[in-house]
Coordinates of C-alpha atoms in Angstrom, one line a residue:
M1 CA 195.7 58.9 -8.0
S2 CA 194.8 58.5 -4.4
D3 CA 192.6 55.8 -2.9
V4 CA 191.3 58.3 -0.3
P5 CA 187.6 59.2 -0.8
Q6 CA 187.0 62.8 -1.8
S7 CA 184.9 65.0 0.6
G8 CA 184.5 67.9 -1.8
E9 CA 186.7 70.1 0.5
P10 CA 190.2 70.3 -1.0
E11 CA 191.8 71.0 2.4
T12 CA 190.0 68.1 4.1
D13 CA 190.9 65.8 1.2
L14 CA 194.5 66.8 1.4
L15 CA 194.6 66.1 5.2
E16 CA 193.0 62.7 4.7
E17 CA 195.4 61.8 1.9
F18 CA 198.4 63.0 4.0
D19 CA 197.2 60.8 6.9
T20 CA 196.8 57.8 4.7
L21 CA 200.3 58.3 3.2
L22 CA 201.6 58.7 6.8
E23 CA 200.1 55.4 7.8
Q24 CA 201.8 53.7 4.8
F25 CA 205.1 55.4 5.7
E26 CA 204.9 54.1 9.2
K27 CA 204.1 50.6 8.0
A28 CA 207.1 50.7 5.6
A29 CA 209.3 51.7 8.6
R30 CA 208.0 48.9 10.8
D31 CA 208.4 46.4 7.9
G32 CA 211.9 47.6 7.2
D33 CA 211.0 48.3 3.5
L34 CA 213.5 51.0 2.8
N35 CA 212.6 51.4 -0.9
E36 CA 208.9 52.1 0.0
F37 CA 210.1 54.2 2.9
R38 CA 212.2 56.4 0.6
R39 CA 209.4 56.7 -2.0
L40 CA 206.8 57.7 0.6
D41 CA 209.2 60.1 2.2
H42 CA 209.4 62.0 -1.1
V43 CA 205.6 61.9 -1.5
L44 CA 205.0 63.1 2.1
R45 CA 207.4 66.0 1.7
S46 CA 205.5 67.1 -1.3
K47 CA 202.2 66.8 0.5
A48 CA 203.5 68.7 3.5
L49 CA 204.6 71.5 1.3
A50 CA 201.1 71.6 -0.3
L51 CA 199.5 71.7 3.2
I52 CA 201.8 74.5 4.3
G53 CA 201.1 76.4 1.1
G54 CA 197.4 76.2 1.8
M55 CA 197.7 77.6 5.3
P56 CA 197.3 81.3 4.4
D57 CA 193.7 80.5 3.3
M58 CA 192.8 79.1 6.7
E59 CA 190.5 80.8 9.1
P60 CA 192.4 82.2 12.1
S61 CA 190.3 80.0 14.4
D62 CA 190.9 76.8 12.4
D63 CA 193.6 74.8 14.3
R64 CA 193.0 71.5 12.5
Y65 CA 195.7 72.1 9.9
V66 CA 198.3 73.2 12.4
D67 CA 197.4 70.3 14.7
A68 CA 197.5 67.8 11.8
L69 CA 201.0 69.1 10.8
R70 CA 202.2 68.9 14.4
D71 CA 200.9 65.3 14.6
A72 CA 202.5 64.4 11.3
V73 CA 205.9 65.7 12.3
A74 CA 205.8 63.7 15.5
R75 CA 204.7 60.5 13.6
L76 CA 207.4 61.1 11.0
G77 CA 210.0 61.4 13.7
T78 CA 208.8 58.1 15.2
A79 CA 209.0 56.3 11.9
A80 CA 212.4 57.7 11.1
G81 CA 213.5 56.5 14.6
E82 CA 212.2 53.0 13.8
I83 CA 214.2 52.9 10.6
Q84 CA 217.3 54.0 12.4
Q85 CA 216.9 51.3 15.0
E86 CA 216.3 48.7 12.3
R87 CA 219.5 49.8 10.6
Q88 CA 221.5 49.6 13.8
M89 CA 220.2 46.1 14.5
L90 CA 221.0 45.0 11.0
K91 CA 224.5 46.4 11.3
A92 CA 225.0 44.6 14.7
R93 CA 223.8 41.3 13.1
R94 CA 226.2 41.7 10.2
E95 CA 229.1 42.4 12.5
A96 CA 228.3 39.4 14.7
D97 CA 228.0 37.2 11.6
Q98 CA 231.4 38.5 10.4
K99 CA 233.0 37.7 13.8
V100 CA 231.6 34.2 13.7
R101 CA 232.9 33.6 10.2
L102 CA 236.3 34.9 11.2
A103 CA 236.4 32.6 14.2
Y104 CA 235.5 29.5 12.2
S105 CA 237.9 30.4 9.4
R106 CA 240.9 30.4 11.8
K107 CA 240.3 26.8 12.8

């Protein structure tokens, strides 16, 4: 179940739930919580497919769904970039630690 309040409009509710999940996804990326990041990645993919599946029912003049998806894709890219940077920093720290241990083990 979602903790997002229901508005009575399924499309609006889905967008709000997607946005809430995206915020949690971004937080997991910032915190370096890879397990939560992976879990939310799966959930977000499912929600994105549901949003895309609902697009044929949109009014031609209603841009909010397309705009929401465009924003979501940009935010997902940012979060994925943050995770990649975190992984690179962790790898660099491990390599530096290994070099220090090797230097001390030779003495």
